[in-house]
Amino acid sequence: MQKPNVIYNLNGLTEVMTEDLKSIVEKNLNQKMSSTLKKIYAKWENVDVTIRISVSKVSNWYDWDFKFEYDGNALDYSRKGFEILSDLVNHAFDNFKSRALSK
């Protein structure tokens, strides 16, 4: 199966936080998003899927913006003030999964 292109823009995260974030993203792509990605790649031959992840650490919380782009579709999911890094990634992928399947 094809793999999406993941682009990161991370500000204020330590090296450990960055690696944790990338690990959580990869886990979501391989598990939670697996069937959704298969359906997208089956429906649109040679489609490029890009996920843009911007996270900024602000004091004790994170502001973030995730974009899921494929075949001219762009799904945005942004939040400010999230405290737990893993939760924000999981919420974003839950959101993308439900919205992408409704297209």
mmCIF file with all atom_site columns, C-alpha atoms in Angstrom:
data_model
loop_
_atom_site.group_PDB
_atom_site.id
_atom_site.type_symbol
_atom_site.label_atom_id
_atom_site.label_alt_id
_atom_site.label_comp_id
_atom_site.label_asym_id
_atom_site.label_entity_id
_atom_site.label_seq_id
_atom_site.pdbx_PDB_ins_code
_atom_site.Cartn_x
_atom_site.Cartn_y
_atom_site.Cartn_z
_atom_site.occupancy
_atom_site.B_iso_or_equiv
_atom_site.pdbx_formal_charge
_atom_site.auth_seq_id
_atom_site.auth_comp_id
_atom_site.auth_asym_id
_atom_site.auth_atom_id
_atom_site.pdbx_PDB_model_num
ATOM 1   C CA . MET A 1 1   ? 0.000   0.000  0.000  1.00 0.00 ? 1   MET A CA 1
ATOM 2   C CA . GLN A 1 2   ? 1.110   3.531  -0.700 1.00 0.00 ? 2   GLN A CA 1
ATOM 3   C CA . LYS A 1 3   ? 2.105   5.686  2.237  1.00 0.00 ? 3   LYS A CA 1
ATOM 4   C CA . PRO A 1 4   ? 1.078   9.290  2.789  1.00 0.00 ? 4   PRO A CA 1
ATOM 5   C CA . ASN A 1 5   ? 3.625   12.069 2.785  1.00 0.00 ? 5   ASN A CA 1
ATOM 6   C CA . VAL A 1 6   ? 3.861   13.513 6.317  1.00 0.00 ? 6   VAL A CA 1
ATOM 7   C CA . ILE A 1 7   ? 5.258   17.026 6.696  1.00 0.00 ? 7   ILE A CA 1
ATOM 8   C CA . TYR A 1 8   ? 6.097   18.317 10.165 1.00 0.00 ? 8   TYR A CA 1
ATOM 9   C CA . ASN A 1 9   ? 6.445   21.893 11.404 1.00 0.00 ? 9   ASN A CA 1
ATOM 10  C CA . LEU A 1 10  ? 7.304   21.616 15.107 1.00 0.00 ? 10  LEU A CA 1
ATOM 11  C CA . ASN A 1 11  ? 8.156   24.503 17.425 1.00 0.00 ? 11  ASN A CA 1
ATOM 12  C CA . GLY A 1 12  ? 9.313   24.300 21.025 1.00 0.00 ? 12  GLY A CA 1
ATOM 13  C CA . LEU A 1 13  ? 9.280   20.497 21.248 1.00 0.00 ? 13  LEU A CA 1
ATOM 14  C CA . THR A 1 14  ? 12.233  18.620 22.686 1.00 0.00 ? 14  THR A CA 1
ATOM 15  C CA . GLU A 1 15  ? 13.889  15.841 20.697 1.00 0.00 ? 15  GLU A CA 1
ATOM 16  C CA . VAL A 1 16  ? 12.111  13.251 22.851 1.00 0.00 ? 16  VAL A CA 1
ATOM 17  C CA . MET A 1 17  ? 8.727   14.946 22.316 1.00 0.00 ? 17  MET A CA 1
ATOM 18  C CA . THR A 1 18  ? 9.383   15.080 18.575 1.00 0.00 ? 18  THR A CA 1
ATOM 19  C CA . GLU A 1 19  ? 10.180  11.366 18.434 1.00 0.00 ? 19  GLU A CA 1
ATOM 20  C CA . ASP A 1 20  ? 7.105   10.559 20.556 1.00 0.00 ? 20  ASP A CA 1
ATOM 21  C CA . LEU A 1 21  ? 4.900   12.633 18.248 1.00 0.00 ? 21  LEU A CA 1
ATOM 22  C CA . LYS A 1 22  ? 6.263   10.940 15.112 1.00 0.00 ? 22  LYS A CA 1
ATOM 23  C CA . SER A 1 23  ? 5.802   7.517  16.708 1.00 0.00 ? 23  SER A CA 1
ATOM 24  C CA . ILE A 1 24  ? 2.168   8.275  17.591 1.00 0.00 ? 24  ILE A CA 1
ATOM 25  C CA . VAL A 1 25  ? 1.520   9.567  14.055 1.00 0.00 ? 25  VAL A CA 1
ATOM 26  C CA . GLU A 1 26  ? 3.026   6.406  12.546 1.00 0.00 ? 26  GLU A CA 1
ATOM 27  C CA . LYS A 1 27  ? 0.956   4.204  14.870 1.00 0.00 ? 27  LYS A CA 1
ATOM 28  C CA . ASN A 1 28  ? -2.235  6.034  13.855 1.00 0.00 ? 28  ASN A CA 1
ATOM 29  C CA . LEU A 1 29  ? -1.381  5.697  10.161 1.00 0.00 ? 29  LEU A CA 1
ATOM 30  C CA . ASN A 1 30  ? -0.666  1.979  10.480 1.00 0.00 ? 30  ASN A CA 1
ATOM 31  C CA . GLN A 1 31  ? -3.664  1.154  12.659 1.00 0.00 ? 31  GLN A CA 1
ATOM 32  C CA . LYS A 1 32  ? -6.466  3.695  12.954 1.00 0.00 ? 32  LYS A CA 1
ATOM 33  C CA . MET A 1 33  ? -6.138  5.104  9.415  1.00 0.00 ? 33  MET A CA 1
ATOM 34  C CA . SER A 1 34  ? -5.150  1.896  7.616  1.00 0.00 ? 34  SER A CA 1
ATOM 35  C CA . SER A 1 35  ? -8.591  1.003  6.235  1.00 0.00 ? 35  SER A CA 1
ATOM 36  C CA . THR A 1 36  ? -9.379  4.637  5.405  1.00 0.00 ? 36  THR A CA 1
ATOM 37  C CA . LEU A 1 37  ? -6.135  5.028  3.472  1.00 0.00 ? 37  LEU A CA 1
ATOM 38  C CA . LYS A 1 38  ? -6.776  1.759  1.607  1.00 0.00 ? 38  LYS A CA 1
ATOM 39  C CA . LYS A 1 39  ? -10.191 3.071  0.529  1.00 0.00 ? 39  LYS A CA 1
ATOM 40  C CA . ILE A 1 40  ? -8.730  6.395  -0.595 1.00 0.00 ? 40  ILE A CA 1
ATOM 41  C CA . TYR A 1 41  ? -5.967  4.712  -2.598 1.00 0.00 ? 41  TYR A CA 1
ATOM 42  C CA . ALA A 1 42  ? -8.479  2.277  -4.125 1.00 0.00 ? 42  ALA A CA 1
ATOM 43  C CA . LYS A 1 43  ? -10.918 5.027  -5.105 1.00 0.00 ? 43  LYS A CA 1
ATOM 44  C CA . TRP A 1 44  ? -8.381  7.446  -6.573 1.00 0.00 ? 44  TRP A CA 1
ATOM 45  C CA . GLU A 1 45  ? -5.631  5.755  -8.527 1.00 0.00 ? 45  GLU A CA 1
ATOM 46  C CA . ASN A 1 46  ? -2.223  7.427  -8.142 1.00 0.00 ? 46  ASN A CA 1
ATOM 47  C CA . VAL A 1 47  ? -3.574  9.889  -5.564 1.00 0.00 ? 47  VAL A CA 1
ATOM 48  C CA . ASP A 1 48  ? -1.114  11.751 -3.363 1.00 0.00 ? 48  ASP A CA 1
ATOM 49  C CA . VAL A 1 49  ? -2.050  11.923 0.300  1.00 0.00 ? 49  VAL A CA 1
ATOM 50  C CA . THR A 1 50  ? -0.287  14.578 2.365  1.00 0.00 ? 50  THR A CA 1
ATOM 51  C CA . ILE A 1 51  ? -0.601  15.148 6.086  1.00 0.00 ? 51  ILE A CA 1
ATOM 52  C CA . ARG A 1 52  ? 0.714   18.466 7.367  1.00 0.00 ? 52  ARG A CA 1
ATOM 53  C CA . ILE A 1 53  ? 1.290   18.621 11.104 1.00 0.00 ? 53  ILE A CA 1
ATOM 54  C CA . SER A 1 54  ? 2.118   21.880 12.868 1.00 0.00 ? 54  SER A CA 1
ATOM 55  C CA . VAL A 1 55  ? 2.589   21.802 16.637 1.00 0.00 ? 55  VAL A CA 1
ATOM 56  C CA . SER A 1 56  ? 3.811   24.607 18.886 1.00 0.00 ? 56  SER A CA 1
ATOM 57  C CA . LYS A 1 57  ? 4.497   24.205 22.577 1.00 0.00 ? 57  LYS A CA 1
ATOM 58  C CA . VAL A 1 58  ? 3.149   27.250 24.400 1.00 0.00 ? 58  VAL A CA 1
ATOM 59  C CA . SER A 1 59  ? 3.898   27.261 28.123 1.00 0.00 ? 59  SER A CA 1
ATOM 60  C CA . ASN A 1 60  ? 2.250   24.058 29.436 1.00 0.00 ? 60  ASN A CA 1
ATOM 61  C CA . TRP A 1 61  ? 0.048   23.281 26.429 1.00 0.00 ? 61  TRP A CA 1
ATOM 62  C CA . TYR A 1 62  ? 0.158   22.724 22.674 1.00 0.00 ? 62  TYR A CA 1
ATOM 63  C CA . ASP A 1 63  ? -1.396  24.634 19.808 1.00 0.00 ? 63  ASP A CA 1
ATOM 64  C CA . TRP A 1 64  ? -1.704  22.603 16.659 1.00 0.00 ? 64  TRP A CA 1
ATOM 65  C CA . ASP A 1 65  ? -3.006  22.387 13.144 1.00 0.00 ? 65  ASP A CA 1
ATOM 66  C CA . PHE A 1 66  ? -3.350  19.145 11.176 1.00 0.00 ? 66  PHE A CA 1
ATOM 67  C CA . LYS A 1 67  ? -4.232  19.080 7.482  1.00 0.00 ? 67  LYS A CA 1
ATOM 68  C CA . PHE A 1 68  ? -5.163  15.909 5.616  1.00 0.00 ? 68  PHE A CA 1
ATOM 69  C CA . GLU A 1 69  ? -5.017  16.457 1.835  1.00 0.00 ? 69  GLU A CA 1
ATOM 70  C CA . TYR A 1 70  ? -5.960  14.067 -0.978 1.00 0.00 ? 70  TYR A CA 1
ATOM 71  C CA . ASP A 1 71  ? -7.408  14.375 -4.482 1.00 0.00 ? 71  ASP A CA 1
ATOM 72  C CA . GLY A 1 72  ? -8.254  18.061 -4.098 1.00 0.00 ? 72  GLY A CA 1
ATOM 73  C CA . ASN A 1 73  ? -9.828  17.534 -0.686 1.00 0.00 ? 73  ASN A CA 1
ATOM 74  C CA . ALA A 1 74  ? -8.378  19.287 2.347  1.00 0.00 ? 74  ALA A CA 1
ATOM 75  C CA . LEU A 1 75  ? -9.529  18.428 5.844  1.00 0.00 ? 75  LEU A CA 1
ATOM 76  C CA . ASP A 1 76  ? -8.331  20.784 8.574  1.00 0.00 ? 76  ASP A CA 1
ATOM 77  C CA . TYR A 1 77  ? -8.323  20.138 12.292 1.00 0.00 ? 77  TYR A CA 1
ATOM 78  C CA . SER A 1 78  ? -6.908  22.821 14.602 1.00 0.00 ? 78  SER A CA 1
ATOM 79  C CA . ARG A 1 79  ? -6.991  23.348 18.335 1.00 0.00 ? 79  ARG A CA 1
ATOM 80  C CA . LYS A 1 80  ? -5.336  25.532 20.936 1.00 0.00 ? 80  LYS A CA 1
ATOM 81  C CA . GLY A 1 81  ? -4.531  24.677 24.513 1.00 0.00 ? 81  GLY A CA 1
ATOM 82  C CA . PHE A 1 82  ? -4.220  20.890 24.372 1.00 0.00 ? 82  PHE A CA 1
ATOM 83  C CA . GLU A 1 83  ? -2.209  19.531 27.288 1.00 0.00 ? 83  GLU A CA 1
ATOM 84  C CA . ILE A 1 84  ? -1.456  15.927 26.270 1.00 0.00 ? 84  ILE A CA 1
ATOM 85  C CA . LEU A 1 85  ? 0.477   15.473 23.028 1.00 0.00 ? 85  LEU A CA 1
ATOM 86  C CA . SER A 1 86  ? -0.728  11.919 22.340 1.00 0.00 ? 86  SER A CA 1
ATOM 87  C CA . ASP A 1 87  ? -4.364  12.940 22.820 1.00 0.00 ? 87  ASP A CA 1
ATOM 88  C CA . LEU A 1 88  ? -4.169  15.707 20.245 1.00 0.00 ? 88  LEU A CA 1
ATOM 89  C CA . VAL A 1 89  ? -2.750  13.324 17.617 1.00 0.00 ? 89  VAL A CA 1
ATOM 90  C CA . ASN A 1 90  ? -5.360  10.663 18.354 1.00 0.00 ? 90  ASN A CA 1
ATOM 91  C CA . HIS A 1 91  ? -8.205  13.223 18.202 1.00 0.00 ? 91  HIS A CA 1
ATOM 92  C CA . ALA A 1 92  ? -6.965  14.574 14.871 1.00 0.00 ? 92  ALA A CA 1
ATOM 93  C CA . PHE A 1 93  ? -6.822  11.130 13.271 1.00 0.00 ? 93  PHE A CA 1
ATOM 94  C CA . ASP A 1 94  ? -10.261 10.189 14.669 1.00 0.00 ? 94  ASP A CA 1
ATOM 95  C CA . ASN A 1 95  ? -11.588 13.361 13.064 1.00 0.00 ? 95  ASN A CA 1
ATOM 96  C CA . PHE A 1 96  ? -9.884  12.698 9.723  1.00 0.00 ? 96  PHE A CA 1
ATOM 97  C CA . LYS A 1 97  ? -11.097 9.114  9.621  1.00 0.00 ? 97  LYS A CA 1
ATOM 98  C CA . SER A 1 98  ? -14.757 10.013 10.085 1.00 0.00 ? 98  SER A CA 1
ATOM 99  C CA . ARG A 1 99  ? -14.639 12.987 7.707  1.00 0.00 ? 99  ARG A CA 1
ATOM 100 C CA . ALA A 1 100 ? -12.652 11.253 4.943  1.00 0.00 ? 100 ALA A CA 1
ATOM 101 C CA . LEU A 1 101 ? -15.075 8.326  4.842  1.00 0.00 ? 101 LEU A CA 1
ATOM 102 C CA . SER A 1 102 ? -18.016 10.700 4.442  1.00 0.00 ? 102 SER A CA 1
ATOM 103 C CA . LYS A 1 103 ? -16.554 12.217 1.237  1.00 0.00 ? 103 LYS A CA 1
#
